CSV table of C-alpha atoms in Angstrom, one decimal:
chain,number,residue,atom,x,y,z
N,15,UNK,CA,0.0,0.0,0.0
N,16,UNK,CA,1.1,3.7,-0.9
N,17,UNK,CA,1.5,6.0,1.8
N,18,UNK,CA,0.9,9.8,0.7
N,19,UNK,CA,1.2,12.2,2.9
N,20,UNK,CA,-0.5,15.5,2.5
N,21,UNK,CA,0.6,18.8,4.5
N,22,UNK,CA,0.6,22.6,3.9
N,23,UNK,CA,-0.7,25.5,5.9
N,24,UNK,CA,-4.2,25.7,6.7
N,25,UNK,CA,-6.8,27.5,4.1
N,26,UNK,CA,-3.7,26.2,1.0
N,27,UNK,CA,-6.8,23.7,-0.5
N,28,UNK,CA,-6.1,20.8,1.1
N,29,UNK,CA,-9.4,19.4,0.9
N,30,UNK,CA,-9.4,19.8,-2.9
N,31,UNK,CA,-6.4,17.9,-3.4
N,32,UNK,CA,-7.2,15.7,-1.0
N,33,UNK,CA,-11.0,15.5,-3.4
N,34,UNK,CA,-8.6,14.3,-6.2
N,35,UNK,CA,-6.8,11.4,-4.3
N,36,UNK,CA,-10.0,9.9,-3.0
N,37,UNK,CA,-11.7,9.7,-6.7
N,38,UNK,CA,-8.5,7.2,-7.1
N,39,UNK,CA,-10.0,5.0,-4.5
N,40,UNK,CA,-7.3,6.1,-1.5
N,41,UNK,CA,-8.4,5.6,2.0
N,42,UNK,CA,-8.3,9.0,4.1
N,43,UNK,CA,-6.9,10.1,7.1
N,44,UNK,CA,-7.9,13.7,7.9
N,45,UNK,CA,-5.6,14.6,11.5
N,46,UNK,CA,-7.7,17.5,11.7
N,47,UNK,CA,-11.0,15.0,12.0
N,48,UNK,CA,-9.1,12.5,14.3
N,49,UNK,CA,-8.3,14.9,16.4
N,50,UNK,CA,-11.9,16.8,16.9
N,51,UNK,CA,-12.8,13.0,17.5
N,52,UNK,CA,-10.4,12.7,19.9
N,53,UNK,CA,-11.4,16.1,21.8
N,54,UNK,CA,-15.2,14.5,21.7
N,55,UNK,CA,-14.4,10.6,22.5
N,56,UNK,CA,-10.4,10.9,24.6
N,57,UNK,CA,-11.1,11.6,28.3
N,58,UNK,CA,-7.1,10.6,28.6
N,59,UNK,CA,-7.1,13.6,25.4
N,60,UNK,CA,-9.3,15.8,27.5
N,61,UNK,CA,-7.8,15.4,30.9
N,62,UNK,CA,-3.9,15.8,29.8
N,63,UNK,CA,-5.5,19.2,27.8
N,64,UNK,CA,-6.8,20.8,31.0
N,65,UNK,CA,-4.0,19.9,33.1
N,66,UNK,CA,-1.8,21.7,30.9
N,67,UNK,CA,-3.9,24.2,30.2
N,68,UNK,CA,-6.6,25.1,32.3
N,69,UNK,CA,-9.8,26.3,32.1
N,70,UNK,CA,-10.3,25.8,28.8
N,71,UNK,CA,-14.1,23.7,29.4
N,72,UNK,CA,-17.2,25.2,27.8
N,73,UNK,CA,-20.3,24.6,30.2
N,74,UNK,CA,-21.3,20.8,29.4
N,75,UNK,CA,-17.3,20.3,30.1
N,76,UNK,CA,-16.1,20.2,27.0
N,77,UNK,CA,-13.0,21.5,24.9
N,78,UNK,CA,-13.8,24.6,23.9
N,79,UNK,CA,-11.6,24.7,21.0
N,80,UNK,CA,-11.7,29.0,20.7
N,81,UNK,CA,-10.7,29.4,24.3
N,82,UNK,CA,-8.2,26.8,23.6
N,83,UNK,CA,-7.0,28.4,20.3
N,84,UNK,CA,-6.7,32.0,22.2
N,85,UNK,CA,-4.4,30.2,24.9
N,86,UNK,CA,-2.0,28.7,22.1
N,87,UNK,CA,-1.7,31.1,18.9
N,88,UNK,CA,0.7,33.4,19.4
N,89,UNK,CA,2.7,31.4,22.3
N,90,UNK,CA,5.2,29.2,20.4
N,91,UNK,CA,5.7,27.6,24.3
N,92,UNK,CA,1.8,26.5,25.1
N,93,UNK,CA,1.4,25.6,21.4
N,94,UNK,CA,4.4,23.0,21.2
N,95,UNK,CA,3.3,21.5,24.5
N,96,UNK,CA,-0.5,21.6,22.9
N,97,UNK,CA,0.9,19.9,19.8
N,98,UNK,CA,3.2,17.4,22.1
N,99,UNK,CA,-0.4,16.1,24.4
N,100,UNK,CA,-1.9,15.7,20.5
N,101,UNK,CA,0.5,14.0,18.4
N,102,UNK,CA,0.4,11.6,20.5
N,103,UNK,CA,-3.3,10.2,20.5
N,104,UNK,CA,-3.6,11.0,16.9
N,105,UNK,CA,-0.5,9.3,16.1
N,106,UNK,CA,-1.9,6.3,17.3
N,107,UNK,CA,-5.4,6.5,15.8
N,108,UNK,CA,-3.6,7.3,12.5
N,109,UNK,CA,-1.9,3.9,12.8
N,110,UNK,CA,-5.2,2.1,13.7
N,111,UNK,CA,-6.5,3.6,10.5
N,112,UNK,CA,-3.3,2.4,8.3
N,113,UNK,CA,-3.8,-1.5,9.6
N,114,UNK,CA,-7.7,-1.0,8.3
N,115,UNK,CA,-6.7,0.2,5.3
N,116,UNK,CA,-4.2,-2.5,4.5
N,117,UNK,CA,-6.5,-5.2,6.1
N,118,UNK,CA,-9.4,-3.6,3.0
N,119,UNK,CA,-6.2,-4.2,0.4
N,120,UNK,CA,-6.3,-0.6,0.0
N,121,UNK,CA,-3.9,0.5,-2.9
N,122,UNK,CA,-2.8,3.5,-1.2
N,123,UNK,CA,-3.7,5.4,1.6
N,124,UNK,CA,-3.6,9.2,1.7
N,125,UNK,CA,-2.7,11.3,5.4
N,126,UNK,CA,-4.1,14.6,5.7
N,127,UNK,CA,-2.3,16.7,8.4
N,128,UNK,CA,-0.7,20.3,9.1
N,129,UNK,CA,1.9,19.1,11.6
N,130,UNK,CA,2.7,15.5,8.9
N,131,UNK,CA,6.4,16.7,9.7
N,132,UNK,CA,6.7,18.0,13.1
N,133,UNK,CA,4.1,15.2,14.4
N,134,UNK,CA,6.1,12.7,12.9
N,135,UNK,CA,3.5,11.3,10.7
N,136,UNK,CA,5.7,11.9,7.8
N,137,UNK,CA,7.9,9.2,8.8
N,138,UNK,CA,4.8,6.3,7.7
N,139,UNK,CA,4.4,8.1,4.0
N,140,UNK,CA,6.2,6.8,1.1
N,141,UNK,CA,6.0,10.1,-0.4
N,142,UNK,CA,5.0,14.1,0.9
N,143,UNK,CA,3.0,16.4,-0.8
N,144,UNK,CA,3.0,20.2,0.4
N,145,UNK,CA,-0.7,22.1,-0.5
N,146,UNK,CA,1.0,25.5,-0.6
N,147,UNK,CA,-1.1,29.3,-1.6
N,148,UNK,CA,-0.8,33.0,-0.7
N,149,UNK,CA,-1.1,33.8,3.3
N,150,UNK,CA,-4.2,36.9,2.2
N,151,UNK,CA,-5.8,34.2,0.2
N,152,UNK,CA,-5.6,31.3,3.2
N,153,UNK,CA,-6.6,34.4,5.7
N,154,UNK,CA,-10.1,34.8,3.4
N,155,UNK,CA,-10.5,31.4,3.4
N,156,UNK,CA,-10.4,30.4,6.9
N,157,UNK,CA,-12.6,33.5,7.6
N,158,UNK,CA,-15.1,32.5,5.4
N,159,UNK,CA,-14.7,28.6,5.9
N,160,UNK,CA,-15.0,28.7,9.8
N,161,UNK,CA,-16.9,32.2,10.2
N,162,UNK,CA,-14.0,34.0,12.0
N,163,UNK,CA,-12.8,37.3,12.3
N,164,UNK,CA,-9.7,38.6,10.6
N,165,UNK,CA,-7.2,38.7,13.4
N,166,UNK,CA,-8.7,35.3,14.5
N,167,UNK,CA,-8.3,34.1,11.4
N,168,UNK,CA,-4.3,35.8,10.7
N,169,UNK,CA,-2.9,34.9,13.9
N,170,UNK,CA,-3.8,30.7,13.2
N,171,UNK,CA,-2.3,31.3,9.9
N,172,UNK,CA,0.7,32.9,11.2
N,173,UNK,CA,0.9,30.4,13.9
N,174,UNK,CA,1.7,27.8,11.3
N,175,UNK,CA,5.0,27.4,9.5
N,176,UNK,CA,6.1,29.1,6.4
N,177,UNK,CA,6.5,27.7,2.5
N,178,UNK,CA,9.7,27.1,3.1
N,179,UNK,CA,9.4,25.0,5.8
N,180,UNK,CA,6.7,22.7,3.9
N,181,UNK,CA,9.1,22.8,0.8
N,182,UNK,CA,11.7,21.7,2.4
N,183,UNK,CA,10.5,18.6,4.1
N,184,UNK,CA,8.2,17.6,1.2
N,185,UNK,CA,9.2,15.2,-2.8
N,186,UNK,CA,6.1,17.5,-4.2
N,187,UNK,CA,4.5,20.8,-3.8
N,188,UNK,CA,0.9,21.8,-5.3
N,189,UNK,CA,0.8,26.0,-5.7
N,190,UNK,CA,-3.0,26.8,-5.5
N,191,UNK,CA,-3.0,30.4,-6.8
N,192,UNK,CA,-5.1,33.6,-6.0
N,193,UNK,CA,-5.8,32.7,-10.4
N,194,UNK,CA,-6.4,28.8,-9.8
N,195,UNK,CA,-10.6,28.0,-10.3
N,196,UNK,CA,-10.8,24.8,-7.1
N,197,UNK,CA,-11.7,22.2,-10.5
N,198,UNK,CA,-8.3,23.8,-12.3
N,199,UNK,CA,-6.5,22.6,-8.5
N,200,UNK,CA,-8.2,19.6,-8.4
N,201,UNK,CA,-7.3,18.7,-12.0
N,202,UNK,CA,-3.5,19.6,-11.5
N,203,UNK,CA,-3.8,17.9,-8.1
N,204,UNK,CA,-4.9,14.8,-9.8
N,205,UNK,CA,-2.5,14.6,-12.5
N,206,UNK,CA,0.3,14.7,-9.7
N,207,UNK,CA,-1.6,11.7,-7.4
N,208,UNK,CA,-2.1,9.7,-11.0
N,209,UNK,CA,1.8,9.9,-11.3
N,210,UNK,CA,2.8,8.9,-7.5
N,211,UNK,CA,0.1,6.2,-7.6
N,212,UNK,CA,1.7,4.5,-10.7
């Protein structure tokens, strides 16, 4: 089974690349999903998030992922311990999902995650792909996508390592342009996935 690994700031189109692989049949691991799983399902997740951090509950006790986010962006200390507590747990759910992939005889298997290199994760792929696009363009798009403000929005962007860092540790990089229509992406995307798969 073919591992690819799929990284790249958040807002970069991710999601429409990650469209393309699974029209060629790969199973999906989205990190981001696993880990709002995790926040809903882990009380060893929960618990080791509150020790760390507080009071960061909303009334029916659980994470409240804003108040969390406010704690984190913007201090590079709080979010490598935050990203430390969660590599962890997903790490291990992203294995459980790699064993049920191969058990299915999946062909190839695609894992979707910001942190791919600095979680690790990276290590399991046979080959990383970087989802890169402008910063103003990723800014609009988070807004709009999860109905933030601006400065919300701009400091989880700039929170989040540069290009160069996801060009650097990836074989492949996808530019998704200010010019680039999402089926124009998805098509170029696709093309790339075809090649890796062969």
């Amino acid at each position: 089974m073919k591992i690819i690994g799929i990284t790249g700031p958040t807002g970069a189109g991710k999601t429409t690349a990650l469209g393309a692989l699974r029209e060629l049949g790969a199973w999906m691991i989205d990190a981001d999903e696993v880990y709002h799983r995790l926040l809903e399902e882990s009380a060893p997740l929960r618990e080791a998030l509150t020790a760390r951090f507080g009071d960061i509950q909303d009334k029916s006790g659980k994470i409240d992922r804003k108040k969390l986010g406010n704690v984190v962006f913007g201090d590079p200390t709080a979010l490598s311990d935050l990203n430390a507590i969660t590599h962890r747990f997903i790490g291990e759910e992203i294995d459980r999902q790699l064993s049920a992939a191969r058990a299915e005889d999946r062909s190839a298997a695609a894992i979707d995650a910001i942190a791919l290199i600095e979680s690790g994760a990276a290590a399991k792929c046979d080959t990383v792909v970087a989802v890169l696009a402008p910063l103003e363009l990723r800014v609009k798009r988070i807004m709009a996508r999860d109905g933030i403000d601006e400065a919300y929005a701009r400091r989880r962007a700039l929170a989040q390592p540069d290009d160069g860092f996801f060009r650097s540790h990836s074989g492949h990089v996808l530019e998704n342009t200010q010019e680039d229509t999402p089926e124009e992406f998805g098509k170029r995307a696709r093309a790339l996935f075809e090649e890796l798969l062969r």
